[in-house]
Amino acid sequence: MKYLLRKVVFYIVALWVAVTLNFLMPRIMPGNPVEIMVAKFRGRINPQAIHAFTQAFGLNNHVSLVQQYGIYLGQLVHGNLGISLAMYPEPVSRVLAQAFPWTLLLMGVSTVISFVVGSLLGVLATWRRGGILDLVAPTVSTFTAAFPYFWLALIFLYILAFRLPLFPLAHAYSGGNASWSPSNWGDILYHAALPGLTIVVSSIGGWLLSMRNNMITTMGQDYITTARAKGLKPRRIMFRYAARNAILPNMTGFAMSLGFVLSGALLTEVVFSYPGLGYTLYQAVQADDYPLMQGTLLLIAVGVLLANFLVDILYVRLDPRAQNQ
């Protein structure tokens, strides 16, 4: 209980720091959203409209920074992340709500698949040291893990979508409007297959190598020797004793991966014009859309903290000794 309480306090403080930095970011950068909005209209905005924009973006110069911070926190409590400049007058929360499911589908599923498959291959390769899998998998994994997401995405896009039109070239769905109705699931998965394959191939090698190294260390422990001496079934020793302990160091990395699911593999989404959070952040930076950048970065920070908190709870379930740390 004390372990979880310490973790809750830590993550509350970390969340407060993330929120505070997110508040300060557009206020310490040169310019502000109102100036950008005025520039887009080439100055053809009356003073009343400028005042309204200033109030909408919470940048009133007649209000102290502390008061602005209080207003900002109050808006966050009510789910108000401001108004997007690039998509004015669309609220940032609505823009993020539209992009979030696409990133969750693409990055979430791809990350889980790469972690599970990579870890399982690492376990099997180590358990049968010197076998074909142990000889081939580490070499191939080292090769694929060295490829950046975007480089592999370009290669796959050119070969599998352009030269061999097996997959769509871009976007997350056919036609002009997205629909999550069951009749469109096949089309959505078809468009997500190639970018998802890119992410899995790029990341699976890292999980395999990490799990293999952890398993080699674990296999030399006395409790593995004792389990073998007792005549326990090899499968039970492999999964219940060796793999269960070897996977613990990987859980922190998996938590970070799940957290950064919200940002998406930014360049992968850009290459495939996939309408996720990564592509949304890219568009926000291009358009100097500070409110949308703020909202996206805050969502990423919350995602990382939440994922780490959930893995900390899972860590206690896998290794009760963590409660005494």
PDB file of C-alpha atoms in Angstrom:
ATOM      1  CA  MET A   1       0.000   0.000   0.000  1.00  0.00           C
ATOM      2  CA  LYS A   2       2.838   2.405   0.868  1.00  0.00           C
ATOM      3  CA  TYR A   3       4.482   1.579  -2.465  1.00  0.00           C
ATOM      4  CA  LEU A   4       1.368   2.548  -4.430  1.00  0.00           C
ATOM      5  CA  LEU A   5       0.841   5.655  -2.304  1.00  0.00           C
ATOM      6  CA  ARG A   6       4.383   6.837  -3.063  1.00  0.00           C
ATOM      7  CA  LYS A   7       3.784   6.213  -6.752  1.00  0.00           C
ATOM      8  CA  VAL A   8       0.496   8.137  -6.726  1.00  0.00           C
ATOM      9  CA  VAL A   9       2.170  11.141  -5.071  1.00  0.00           C
ATOM     10  CA  PHE A  10       5.057  10.985  -7.561  1.00  0.00           C
ATOM     11  CA  TYR A  11       2.767  10.893 -10.586  1.00  0.00           C
ATOM     12  CA  ILE A  12       0.576  13.711  -9.257  1.00  0.00           C
ATOM     13  CA  VAL A  13       3.680  15.904  -8.892  1.00  0.00           C
ATOM     14  CA  ALA A  14       4.919  14.852 -12.341  1.00  0.00           C
ATOM     15  CA  LEU A  15       1.515  15.693 -13.848  1.00  0.00           C
ATOM     16  CA  TRP A  16       1.557  19.116 -12.193  1.00  0.00           C
ATOM     17  CA  VAL A  17       5.030  19.792 -13.628  1.00  0.00           C
ATOM     18  CA  ALA A  18       3.867  18.716 -17.110  1.00  0.00           C
ATOM     19  CA  VAL A  19       0.792  20.958 -16.897  1.00  0.00           C
ATOM     20  CA  THR A  20       2.877  23.916 -15.691  1.00  0.00           C
ATOM     21  CA  LEU A  21       5.456  23.544 -18.451  1.00  0.00           C
ATOM     22  CA  ASN A  22       2.655  23.219 -20.969  1.00  0.00           C
ATOM     23  CA  PHE A  23       1.185  26.490 -19.675  1.00  0.00           C
ATOM     24  CA  LEU A  24       4.511  28.327 -19.857  1.00  0.00           C
ATOM     25  CA  MET A  25       5.570  27.050 -23.286  1.00  0.00           C
ATOM     26  CA  PRO A  26       3.555  29.426 -25.522  1.00  0.00           C
ATOM     27  CA  ARG A  27       4.161  32.335 -23.136  1.00  0.00           C
ATOM     28  CA  ILE A  28       7.959  32.143 -23.268  1.00  0.00           C
ATOM     29  CA  MET A  29       8.121  31.570 -27.037  1.00  0.00           C
ATOM     30  CA  PRO A  30       8.402  34.591 -29.350  1.00  0.00           C
ATOM     31  CA  GLY A  31       5.063  35.842 -30.619  1.00  0.00           C
ATOM     32  CA  ASN A  32       1.651  34.561 -29.558  1.00  0.00           C
ATOM     33  CA  PRO A  33      -1.430  33.008 -31.166  1.00  0.00           C
ATOM     34  CA  VAL A  34      -3.202  36.362 -31.510  1.00  0.00           C
ATOM     35  CA  GLU A  35      -0.324  37.890 -33.484  1.00  0.00           C
ATOM     36  CA  ILE A  36      -0.303  34.840 -35.756  1.00  0.00           C
ATOM     37  CA  MET A  37      -4.050  35.097 -36.290  1.00  0.00           C
ATOM     38  CA  VAL A  38      -3.758  38.818 -37.117  1.00  0.00           C
ATOM     39  CA  ALA A  39      -0.911  38.105 -39.531  1.00  0.00           C
ATOM     40  CA  LYS A  40      -2.990  35.508 -41.347  1.00  0.00           C
ATOM     41  CA  PHE A  41      -5.660  38.128 -41.984  1.00  0.00           C
ATOM     42  CA  ARG A  42      -2.940  40.637 -42.957  1.00  0.00           C
ATOM     43  CA  GLY A  43      -4.020  43.030 -40.251  1.00  0.00           C
ATOM     44  CA  ARG A  44      -7.618  43.334 -41.483  1.00  0.00           C
ATOM     45  CA  ILE A  45      -9.100  42.715 -38.027  1.00  0.00           C
ATOM     46  CA  ASN A  46     -10.814  45.320 -35.911  1.00  0.00           C
ATOM     47  CA  PRO A  47      -9.686  45.945 -32.287  1.00  0.00           C
ATOM     48  CA  GLN A  48     -12.804  44.253 -30.865  1.00  0.00           C
ATOM     49  CA  ALA A  49     -11.954  41.018 -32.688  1.00  0.00           C
ATOM     50  CA  ILE A  50      -8.343  41.156 -31.471  1.00  0.00           C
ATOM     51  CA  HIS A  51      -9.585  41.606 -27.901  1.00  0.00           C
ATOM     52  CA  ALA A  52     -11.916  38.615 -28.330  1.00  0.00           C
ATOM     53  CA  PHE A  53      -9.059  36.461 -29.640  1.00  0.00           C
ATOM     54  CA  THR A  54      -6.884  37.526 -26.703  1.00  0.00           C
ATOM     55  CA  GLN A  55      -9.586  36.480 -24.239  1.00  0.00           C
ATOM     56  CA  ALA A  56     -10.209  33.190 -26.062  1.00  0.00           C
ATOM     57  CA  PHE A  57      -6.535  32.205 -25.943  1.00  0.00           C
ATOM     58  CA  GLY A  58      -6.070  33.320 -22.319  1.00  0.00           C
ATOM     59  CA  LEU A  59      -3.338  35.853 -23.170  1.00  0.00           C
ATOM     60  CA  ASN A  60      -4.790  38.987 -21.604  1.00  0.00           C
ATOM     61  CA  ASN A  61      -1.846  41.284 -20.809  1.00  0.00           C
ATOM     62  CA  HIS A  62      -3.902  43.032 -18.107  1.00  0.00           C
ATOM     63  CA  VAL A  63      -4.076  39.777 -16.110  1.00  0.00           C
ATOM     64  CA  SER A  64      -1.041  38.601 -14.148  1.00  0.00           C
ATOM     65  CA  LEU A  65       0.725  35.367 -15.054  1.00  0.00           C
ATOM     66  CA  VAL A  66      -0.474  33.787 -11.814  1.00  0.00           C
ATOM     67  CA  GLN A  67      -4.090  34.669 -12.631  1.00  0.00           C
ATOM     68  CA  GLN A  68      -3.656  33.319 -16.160  1.00  0.00           C
ATOM     69  CA  TYR A  69      -2.308  30.108 -14.641  1.00  0.00           C
ATOM     70  CA  GLY A  70      -5.377  29.824 -12.428  1.00  0.00           C
ATOM     71  CA  ILE A  71      -7.673  30.381 -15.410  1.00  0.00           C
ATOM     72  CA  TYR A  72      -5.716  27.778 -17.390  1.00  0.00           C
ATOM     73  CA  LEU A  73      -6.091  25.173 -14.626  1.00  0.00           C
ATOM     74  CA  GLY A  74      -9.803  25.901 -14.405  1.00  0.00           C
ATOM     75  CA  GLN A  75     -10.160  25.390 -18.153  1.00  0.00           C
ATOM     76  CA  LEU A  76      -8.287  22.067 -17.947  1.00  0.00           C
ATOM     77  CA  VAL A  77     -10.627  20.829 -15.220  1.00  0.00           C
ATOM     78  CA  HIS A  78     -13.543  21.484 -17.580  1.00  0.00           C
ATOM     79  CA  GLY A  79     -11.733  19.865 -20.534  1.00  0.00           C
ATOM     80  CA  ASN A  80     -11.170  23.172 -22.321  1.00  0.00           C
ATOM     81  CA  LEU A  81      -7.835  23.060 -24.178  1.00  0.00           C
ATOM     82  CA  GLY A  82      -8.417  26.215 -26.174  1.00  0.00           C
ATOM     83  CA  ILE A  83      -9.220  26.885 -29.828  1.00  0.00           C
ATOM     84  CA  SER A  84      -7.152  25.640 -32.756  1.00  0.00           C
ATOM     85  CA  LEU A  85      -5.659  28.355 -34.935  1.00  0.00           C
ATOM     86  CA  ALA A  86      -5.258  26.216 -38.025  1.00  0.00           C
ATOM     87  CA  MET A  87      -8.819  24.900 -37.770  1.00  0.00           C
ATOM     88  CA  TYR A  88     -10.450  27.953 -36.197  1.00  0.00           C
ATOM     89  CA  PRO A  89     -12.978  27.972 -34.554  1.00  0.00           C
ATOM     90  CA  GLU A  90     -12.652  24.218 -33.862  1.00  0.00           C
ATOM     91  CA  PRO A  91     -11.819  23.435 -30.194  1.00  0.00           C
ATOM     92  CA  VAL A  92      -8.511  21.654 -29.614  1.00  0.00           C
ATOM     93  CA  SER A  93     -10.260  18.945 -27.606  1.00  0.00           C
ATOM     94  CA  ARG A  94     -12.437  18.056 -30.599  1.00  0.00           C
ATOM     95  CA  VAL A  95      -9.442  17.960 -32.978  1.00  0.00           C
ATOM     96  CA  LEU A  96      -7.579  15.624 -30.605  1.00  0.00           C
ATOM     97  CA  ALA A  97     -10.669  13.474 -30.081  1.00  0.00           C
ATOM     98  CA  GLN A  98     -10.877  12.942 -33.841  1.00  0.00           C
ATOM     99  CA  ALA A  99      -7.165  12.036 -34.179  1.00  0.00           C
ATOM    100  CA  PHE A 100      -6.834   9.884 -31.036  1.00  0.00           C
ATOM    101  CA  PRO A 101      -8.697   6.747 -32.255  1.00  0.00           C
ATOM    102  CA  TRP A 102      -6.510   6.520 -35.366  1.00  0.00           C
ATOM    103  CA  THR A 103      -3.267   6.626 -33.378  1.00  0.00           C
ATOM    104  CA  LEU A 104      -4.656   4.215 -30.800  1.00  0.00           C
ATOM    105  CA  LEU A 105      -5.559   1.755 -33.546  1.00  0.00           C
ATOM    106  CA  LEU A 106      -2.295   2.032 -35.466  1.00  0.00           C
ATOM    107  CA  MET A 107       0.319   2.557 -32.768  1.00  0.00           C
ATOM    108  CA  GLY A 108      -1.436   0.778 -29.903  1.00  0.00           C
ATOM    109  CA  VAL A 109      -2.026  -2.485 -31.747  1.00  0.00           C
ATOM    110  CA  SER A 110       1.381  -2.375 -33.474  1.00  0.00           C
ATOM    111  CA  THR A 111       3.238  -1.731 -30.208  1.00  0.00           C
ATOM    112  CA  VAL A 112       1.480  -4.558 -28.373  1.00  0.00           C
ATOM    113  CA  ILE A 113       2.066  -6.990 -31.258  1.00  0.00           C
ATOM    114  CA  SER A 114       5.769  -6.129 -31.525  1.00  0.00           C
ATOM    115  CA  PHE A 115       6.248  -6.412 -27.738  1.00  0.00           C
ATOM    116  CA  VAL A 116       4.445  -9.756 -27.404  1.00  0.00           C
ATOM    117  CA  VAL A 117       5.962 -11.373 -30.503  1.00  0.00           C
ATOM    118  CA  GLY A 118       9.455  -9.970 -29.871  1.00  0.00           C
ATOM    119  CA  SER A 119       9.466 -11.070 -26.221  1.00  0.00           C
ATOM    120  CA  LEU A 120       8.161 -14.534 -27.110  1.00  0.00           C
ATOM    121  CA  LEU A 121      10.816 -15.000 -29.801  1.00  0.00           C
ATOM    122  CA  GLY A 122      13.455 -13.852 -27.322  1.00  0.00           C
ATOM    123  CA  VAL A 123      12.292 -16.468 -24.808  1.00  0.00           C
ATOM    124  CA  LEU A 124      12.251 -19.276 -27.382  1.00  0.00           C
ATOM    125  CA  ALA A 125      15.627 -18.292 -28.860  1.00  0.00           C
ATOM    126  CA  THR A 126      17.280 -18.341 -25.430  1.00  0.00           C
ATOM    127  CA  TRP A 127      15.609 -21.532 -24.275  1.00  0.00           C
ATOM    128  CA  ARG A 128      17.029 -23.354 -27.300  1.00  0.00           C
ATOM    129  CA  ARG A 129      20.506 -21.839 -27.305  1.00  0.00           C
ATOM    130  CA  GLY A 130      22.455 -22.670 -30.429  1.00  0.00           C
ATOM    131  CA  GLY A 131      19.357 -23.557 -32.439  1.00  0.00           C
ATOM    132  CA  ILE A 132      18.326 -22.050 -35.763  1.00  0.00           C
ATOM    133  CA  LEU A 133      16.112 -19.417 -34.129  1.00  0.00           C
ATOM    134  CA  ASP A 134      18.895 -18.363 -31.746  1.00  0.00           C
ATOM    135  CA  LEU A 135      21.363 -18.061 -34.626  1.00  0.00           C
ATOM    136  CA  VAL A 136      19.116 -16.230 -37.083  1.00  0.00           C
ATOM    137  CA  ALA A 137      16.815 -14.070 -34.930  1.00  0.00           C
ATOM    138  CA  PRO A 138      19.455 -11.890 -33.173  1.00  0.00           C
ATOM    139  CA  THR A 139      21.227 -11.132 -36.473  1.00  0.00           C
ATOM    140  CA  VAL A 140      18.027 -10.211 -38.283  1.00  0.00           C
ATOM    141  CA  SER A 141      16.793  -8.237 -35.262  1.00  0.00           C
ATOM    142  CA  THR A 142      19.983  -6.211 -35.061  1.00  0.00           C
ATOM    143  CA  PHE A 143      19.579  -5.403 -38.762  1.00  0.00           C
ATOM    144  CA  THR A 144      15.902  -4.344 -38.578  1.00  0.00           C
ATOM    145  CA  ALA A 145      16.240  -2.507 -35.262  1.00  0.00           C
ATOM    146  CA  ALA A 146      18.774  -0.172 -36.869  1.00  0.00           C
ATOM    147  CA  PHE A 147      16.197   1.103 -39.374  1.00  0.00           C
ATOM    148  CA  PRO A 148      14.382   4.328 -38.432  1.00  0.00           C
ATOM    149  CA  TYR A 149      10.588   4.177 -38.696  1.00  0.00           C
ATOM    150  CA  PHE A 150      10.384   6.736 -41.477  1.00  0.00           C
ATOM    151  CA  TRP A 151      13.132   5.140 -43.619  1.00  0.00           C
ATOM    152  CA  LEU A 152      11.487   1.735 -43.518  1.00  0.00           C
ATOM    153  CA  ALA A 153       8.133   3.411 -44.137  1.00  0.00           C
ATOM    154  CA  LEU A 154       9.450   4.990 -47.335  1.00  0.00           C
ATOM    155  CA  ILE A 155      10.890   1.664 -48.518  1.00  0.00           C
ATOM    156  CA  PHE A 156       7.655  -0.228 -47.817  1.00  0.00           C
ATOM    157  CA  LEU A 157       5.586   2.533 -49.383  1.00  0.00           C
ATOM    158  CA  TYR A 158       7.644   2.489 -52.577  1.00  0.00           C
ATOM    159  CA  ILE A 159       7.783  -1.308 -52.949  1.00  0.00           C
ATOM    160  CA  LEU A 160       4.462  -2.536 -51.523  1.00  0.00           C
ATOM    161  CA  ALA A 161       2.209   0.399 -52.392  1.00  0.00           C
ATOM    162  CA  PHE A 162       3.742   2.062 -55.445  1.00  0.00           C
ATOM    163  CA  ARG A 163       5.629  -0.612 -57.388  1.00  0.00           C
ATOM    164  CA  LEU A 164       3.419  -3.492 -56.219  1.00  0.00           C
ATOM    165  CA  PRO A 165       0.021  -1.906 -55.471  1.00  0.00           C
ATOM    166  CA  LEU A 166      -0.773  -4.300 -52.637  1.00  0.00           C
ATOM    167  CA  PHE A 167      -1.632  -1.546 -50.140  1.00  0.00           C
ATOM    168  CA  PRO A 168      -2.991   2.013 -50.324  1.00  0.00           C
ATOM    169  CA  LEU A 169      -0.478   4.817 -50.766  1.00  0.00           C
ATOM    170  CA  ALA A 170      -1.888   7.056 -48.035  1.00  0.00           C
ATOM    171  CA  HIS A 171      -4.660   7.945 -45.603  1.00  0.00           C
ATOM    172  CA  ALA A 172      -6.591   5.794 -43.135  1.00  0.00           C
ATOM    173  CA  TYR A 173      -9.738   5.148 -45.153  1.00  0.00           C
ATOM    174  CA  SER A 174     -11.203   5.401 -48.640  1.00  0.00           C
ATOM    175  CA  GLY A 175     -13.460   8.265 -49.649  1.00  0.00           C
ATOM    176  CA  GLY A 176     -13.863  11.653 -48.058  1.00  0.00           C
ATOM    177  CA  ASN A 177     -15.445  10.793 -44.716  1.00  0.00           C
ATOM    178  CA  ALA A 178     -14.289   8.417 -42.009  1.00  0.00           C
ATOM    179  CA  SER A 179     -16.821   6.091 -40.465  1.00  0.00           C
ATOM    180  CA  TRP A 180     -16.246   3.554 -37.691  1.00  0.00           C
ATOM    181  CA  SER A 181     -19.247   1.456 -38.702  1.00  0.00           C
ATOM    182  CA  PRO A 182     -18.572  -2.323 -38.924  1.00  0.00           C
ATOM    183  CA  SER A 183     -18.989  -2.197 -42.693  1.00  0.00           C
ATOM    184  CA  ASN A 184     -15.864   0.003 -42.940  1.00  0.00           C
ATOM    185  CA  TRP A 185     -13.627  -1.946 -40.565  1.00  0.00           C
ATOM    186  CA  GLY A 186     -12.104  -3.950 -43.391  1.00  0.00           C
ATOM    187  CA  ASP A 187     -11.171  -0.781 -45.280  1.00  0.00           C
ATOM    188  CA  ILE A 188      -9.727   0.833 -42.120  1.00  0.00           C
ATOM    189  CA  LEU A 189      -7.591  -2.222 -41.308  1.00  0.00           C
ATOM    190  CA  TYR A 190      -6.468  -2.421 -44.944  1.00  0.00           C
ATOM    191  CA  HIS A 191      -5.163   1.152 -44.802  1.00  0.00           C
ATOM    192  CA  ALA A 192      -3.526   0.569 -41.397  1.00  0.00           C
ATOM    193  CA  ALA A 193      -1.785  -2.666 -42.429  1.00  0.00           C
ATOM    194  CA  LEU A 194       1.262  -1.156 -44.160  1.00  0.00           C
ATOM    195  CA  PRO A 195       2.097   1.561 -41.595  1.00  0.00           C
ATOM    196  CA  GLY A 196       1.438  -1.007 -38.852  1.00  0.00           C
ATOM    197  CA  LEU A 197       3.801  -3.473 -40.524  1.00  0.00           C
ATOM    198  CA  THR A 198       6.439  -0.751 -40.676  1.00  0.00           C
ATOM    199  CA  ILE A 199       6.216  -0.136 -36.936  1.00  0.00           C
ATOM    200  CA  VAL A 200       6.215  -3.835 -36.027  1.00  0.00           C
ATOM    201  CA  VAL A 201       9.236  -4.675 -38.210  1.00  0.00           C
ATOM    202  CA  SER A 202      11.176  -1.658 -36.895  1.00  0.00           C
ATOM    203  CA  SER A 203      10.513  -2.315 -33.205  1.00  0.00           C
ATOM    204  CA  ILE A 204      10.234  -6.089 -32.835  1.00  0.00           C
ATOM    205  CA  GLY A 205      14.013  -6.551 -32.981  1.00  0.00           C
ATOM    206  CA  GLY A 206      14.602  -4.353 -29.947  1.00  0.00           C
ATOM    207  CA  TRP A 207      12.179  -6.363 -27.807  1.00  0.00           C
ATOM    208  CA  LEU A 208      13.671  -9.663 -29.007  1.00  0.00           C
ATOM    209  CA  LEU A 209      17.261  -8.671 -28.225  1.00  0.00           C
ATOM    210  CA  SER A 210      16.343  -7.198 -24.863  1.00  0.00           C
ATOM    211  CA  MET A 211      14.346 -10.258 -23.826  1.00  0.00           C
ATOM    212  CA  ARG A 212      17.092 -12.603 -25.019  1.00  0.00           C
ATOM    213  CA  ASN A 213      19.715 -10.782 -22.941  1.00  0.00           C
ATOM    214  CA  ASN A 214      17.462 -10.833 -19.872  1.00  0.00           C
ATOM    215  CA  MET A 215      16.730 -14.525 -20.346  1.00  0.00           C
ATOM    216  CA  ILE A 216      20.441 -15.410 -20.595  1.00  0.00           C
ATOM    217  CA  THR A 217      21.011 -13.760 -17.217  1.00  0.00           C
ATOM    218  CA  THR A 218      17.937 -15.366 -15.667  1.00  0.00           C
ATOM    219  CA  MET A 219      18.778 -18.849 -16.921  1.00  0.00           C
ATOM    220  CA  GLY A 220      21.959 -18.793 -14.842  1.00  0.00           C
ATOM    221  CA  GLN A 221      20.116 -18.216 -11.555  1.00  0.00           C
ATOM    222  CA  ASP A 222      20.019 -20.851  -8.831  1.00  0.00           C
ATOM    223  CA  TYR A 223      16.232 -21.113  -8.781  1.00  0.00           C
ATOM    224  CA  ILE A 224      16.234 -22.239 -12.420  1.00  0.00           C
ATOM    225  CA  THR A 225      18.748 -24.976 -11.571  1.00  0.00           C
ATOM    226  CA  THR A 226      16.622 -25.992  -8.583  1.00  0.00           C
ATOM    227  CA  ALA A 227      13.459 -26.114 -10.701  1.00  0.00           C
ATOM    228  CA  ARG A 228      15.188 -28.369 -13.193  1.00  0.00           C
ATOM    229  CA  ALA A 229      16.492 -30.601 -10.409  1.00  0.00           C
ATOM    230  CA  LYS A 230      12.937 -31.004  -9.114  1.00  0.00           C
ATOM    231  CA  GLY A 231      11.911 -32.360 -12.505  1.00  0.00           C
ATOM    232  CA  LEU A 232       9.445 -29.604 -13.371  1.00  0.00           C
ATOM    233  CA  LYS A 233       8.161 -29.495 -16.924  1.00  0.00           C
ATOM    234  CA  PRO A 234      10.399 -27.466 -19.264  1.00  0.00           C
ATOM    235  CA  ARG A 235       7.492 -25.288 -20.419  1.00  0.00           C
ATOM    236  CA  ARG A 236       6.653 -24.365 -16.825  1.00  0.00           C
ATOM    237  CA  ILE A 237      10.269 -23.507 -16.059  1.00  0.00           C
ATOM    238  CA  MET A 238      10.553 -21.477 -19.258  1.00  0.00           C
ATOM    239  CA  PHE A 239       7.446 -19.336 -18.786  1.00  0.00           C
ATOM    240  CA  ARG A 240       6.583 -19.378 -15.077  1.00  0.00           C
ATOM    241  CA  TYR A 241      10.109 -19.065 -13.693  1.00  0.00           C
ATOM    242  CA  ALA A 242      12.500 -17.766 -16.364  1.00  0.00           C
ATOM    243  CA  ALA A 243      10.349 -15.601 -18.631  1.00  0.00           C
ATOM    244  CA  ARG A 244       8.285 -14.131 -15.789  1.00  0.00           C
ATOM    245  CA  ASN A 245      11.405 -12.701 -14.139  1.00  0.00           C
ATOM    246  CA  ALA A 246      13.256 -11.854 -17.340  1.00  0.00           C
ATOM    247  CA  ILE A 247      10.407  -9.710 -18.645  1.00  0.00           C
ATOM    248  CA  LEU A 248      10.405  -7.365 -15.634  1.00  0.00           C
ATOM    249  CA  PRO A 249      13.112  -4.994 -16.988  1.00  0.00           C
ATOM    250  CA  ASN A 250      11.220  -4.833 -20.282  1.00  0.00           C
ATOM    251  CA  MET A 251       8.039  -3.621 -18.611  1.00  0.00           C
ATOM    252  CA  THR A 252       9.390  -0.117 -18.049  1.00  0.00           C
ATOM    253  CA  GLY A 253      10.329   0.175 -21.722  1.00  0.00           C
ATOM    254  CA  PHE A 254       6.913  -1.159 -22.683  1.00  0.00           C
ATOM    255  CA  ALA A 255       5.263   1.469 -20.484  1.00  0.00           C
ATOM    256  CA  MET A 256       7.194   4.214 -22.224  1.00  0.00           C
ATOM    257  CA  SER A 257       6.224   2.756 -25.599  1.00  0.00           C
ATOM    258  CA  LEU A 258       2.560   2.710 -24.630  1.00  0.00           C
ATOM    259  CA  GLY A 259       2.792   6.298 -23.457  1.00  0.00           C
ATOM    260  CA  PHE A 260       4.327   7.472 -26.703  1.00  0.00           C
ATOM    261  CA  VAL A 261       1.581   5.676 -28.588  1.00  0.00           C
ATOM    262  CA  LEU A 262      -0.287   8.962 -28.186  1.00  0.00           C
ATOM    263  CA  SER A 263       2.328  10.877 -30.134  1.00  0.00           C
ATOM    264  CA  GLY A 264       2.476   8.128 -32.728  1.00  0.00           C
ATOM    265  CA  ALA A 265       5.538   7.377 -34.786  1.00  0.00           C
ATOM    266  CA  LEU A 266       5.403  10.961 -36.007  1.00  0.00           C
ATOM    267  CA  LEU A 267       7.265  10.579 -39.272  1.00  0.00           C
ATOM    268  CA  THR A 268       5.536   7.285 -40.063  1.00  0.00           C
ATOM    269  CA  GLU A 269       2.155   9.012 -39.833  1.00  0.00           C
ATOM    270  CA  VAL A 270       3.495  11.872 -41.942  1.00  0.00           C
ATOM    271  CA  VAL A 271       4.815   9.492 -44.631  1.00  0.00           C
ATOM    272  CA  PHE A 272       1.452   7.716 -44.876  1.00  0.00           C
ATOM    273  CA  SER A 273      -0.627  10.892 -44.273  1.00  0.00           C
ATOM    274  CA  TYR A 274      -2.284   8.931 -41.485  1.00  0.00           C
ATOM    275  CA  PRO A 275      -4.616  11.232 -39.505  1.00  0.00           C
ATOM    276  CA  GLY A 276      -3.318  10.384 -36.015  1.00  0.00           C
ATOM    277  CA  LEU A 277      -1.919  12.528 -33.223  1.00  0.00           C
ATOM    278  CA  GLY A 278       1.586  12.497 -34.694  1.00  0.00           C
ATOM    279  CA  TYR A 279       0.351  13.888 -37.994  1.00  0.00           C
ATOM    280  CA  THR A 280      -1.827  16.385 -36.115  1.00  0.00           C
ATOM    281  CA  LEU A 281       1.210  17.601 -34.158  1.00  0.00           C
ATOM    282  CA  TYR A 282       3.149  17.948 -37.409  1.00  0.00           C
ATOM    283  CA  GLN A 283       0.361  20.076 -38.902  1.00  0.00           C
ATOM    284  CA  ALA A 284       0.182  22.183 -35.739  1.00  0.00           C
ATOM    285  CA  VAL A 285       3.924  22.940 -35.879  1.00  0.00           C
ATOM    286  CA  GLN A 286       3.696  23.838 -39.562  1.00  0.00           C
ATOM    287  CA  ALA A 287       0.795  26.221 -38.906  1.00  0.00           C
ATOM    288  CA  ASP A 288       2.271  27.700 -35.677  1.00  0.00           C
ATOM    289  CA  ASP A 289      -0.867  26.456 -33.962  1.00  0.00           C
ATOM    290  CA  TYR A 290       0.235  26.913 -30.333  1.00  0.00           C
ATOM    291  CA  PRO A 291      -3.032  25.785 -28.687  1.00  0.00           C
ATOM    292  CA  LEU A 292      -3.076  22.553 -30.696  1.00  0.00           C
ATOM    293  CA  MET A 293       0.620  21.943 -29.941  1.00  0.00           C
ATOM    294  CA  GLN A 294      -0.100  22.524 -26.249  1.00  0.00           C
ATOM    295  CA  GLY A 295      -3.026  20.135 -26.212  1.00  0.00           C
ATOM    296  CA  THR A 296      -1.165  17.407 -28.114  1.00  0.00           C
ATOM    297  CA  LEU A 297       1.950  17.599 -25.924  1.00  0.00           C
ATOM    298  CA  LEU A 298      -0.164  17.579 -22.768  1.00  0.00           C
ATOM    299  CA  LEU A 299      -2.019  14.504 -23.983  1.00  0.00           C
ATOM    300  CA  ILE A 300       1.316  12.789 -24.703  1.00  0.00           C
ATOM    301  CA  ALA A 301       2.631  13.649 -21.223  1.00  0.00           C
ATOM    302  CA  VAL A 302      -0.527  12.332 -19.540  1.00  0.00           C
ATOM    303  CA  GLY A 303      -0.331   9.176 -21.648  1.00  0.00           C
ATOM    304  CA  VAL A 304       3.282   8.507 -20.629  1.00  0.00           C
ATOM    305  CA  LEU A 305       2.516   9.045 -16.934  1.00  0.00           C
ATOM    306  CA  LEU A 306      -0.645   6.916 -17.021  1.00  0.00           C
ATOM    307  CA  ALA A 307       1.101   4.072 -18.855  1.00  0.00           C
ATOM    308  CA  ASN A 308       3.965   4.082 -16.368  1.00  0.00           C
ATOM    309  CA  PHE A 309       1.562   4.095 -13.423  1.00  0.00           C
ATOM    310  CA  LEU A 310      -0.343   1.097 -14.791  1.00  0.00           C
ATOM    311  CA  VAL A 311       2.904  -0.790 -15.388  1.00  0.00           C
ATOM    312  CA  ASP A 312       4.040   0.002 -11.831  1.00  0.00           C
ATOM    313  CA  ILE A 313       0.867  -1.692 -10.584  1.00  0.00           C
ATOM    314  CA  LEU A 314       1.473  -4.647 -12.899  1.00  0.00           C
ATOM    315  CA  TYR A 315       5.098  -4.770 -11.749  1.00  0.00           C
ATOM    316  CA  VAL A 316       3.941  -5.373  -8.170  1.00  0.00           C
ATOM    317  CA  ARG A 317       1.735  -8.223  -9.354  1.00  0.00           C
ATOM    318  CA  LEU A 318       4.639  -9.836 -11.216  1.00  0.00           C
ATOM    319  CA  ASP A 319       7.255  -9.198  -8.520  1.00  0.00           C
ATOM    320  CA  PRO A 320       5.875  -8.647  -4.978  1.00  0.00           C
ATOM    321  CA  ARG A 321       9.393  -7.715  -3.809  1.00  0.00           C
ATOM    322  CA  ALA A 322       8.885  -4.323  -5.472  1.00  0.00           C
ATOM    323  CA  GLN A 323       6.582  -3.319  -2.602  1.00  0.00           C
ATOM    324  CA  ASN A 324       9.600  -3.247  -0.261  1.00  0.00           C
ATOM    325  CA  GLN A 325      11.649  -0.947  -2.458  1.00  0.00           C
TER     326      GLN A 325
END
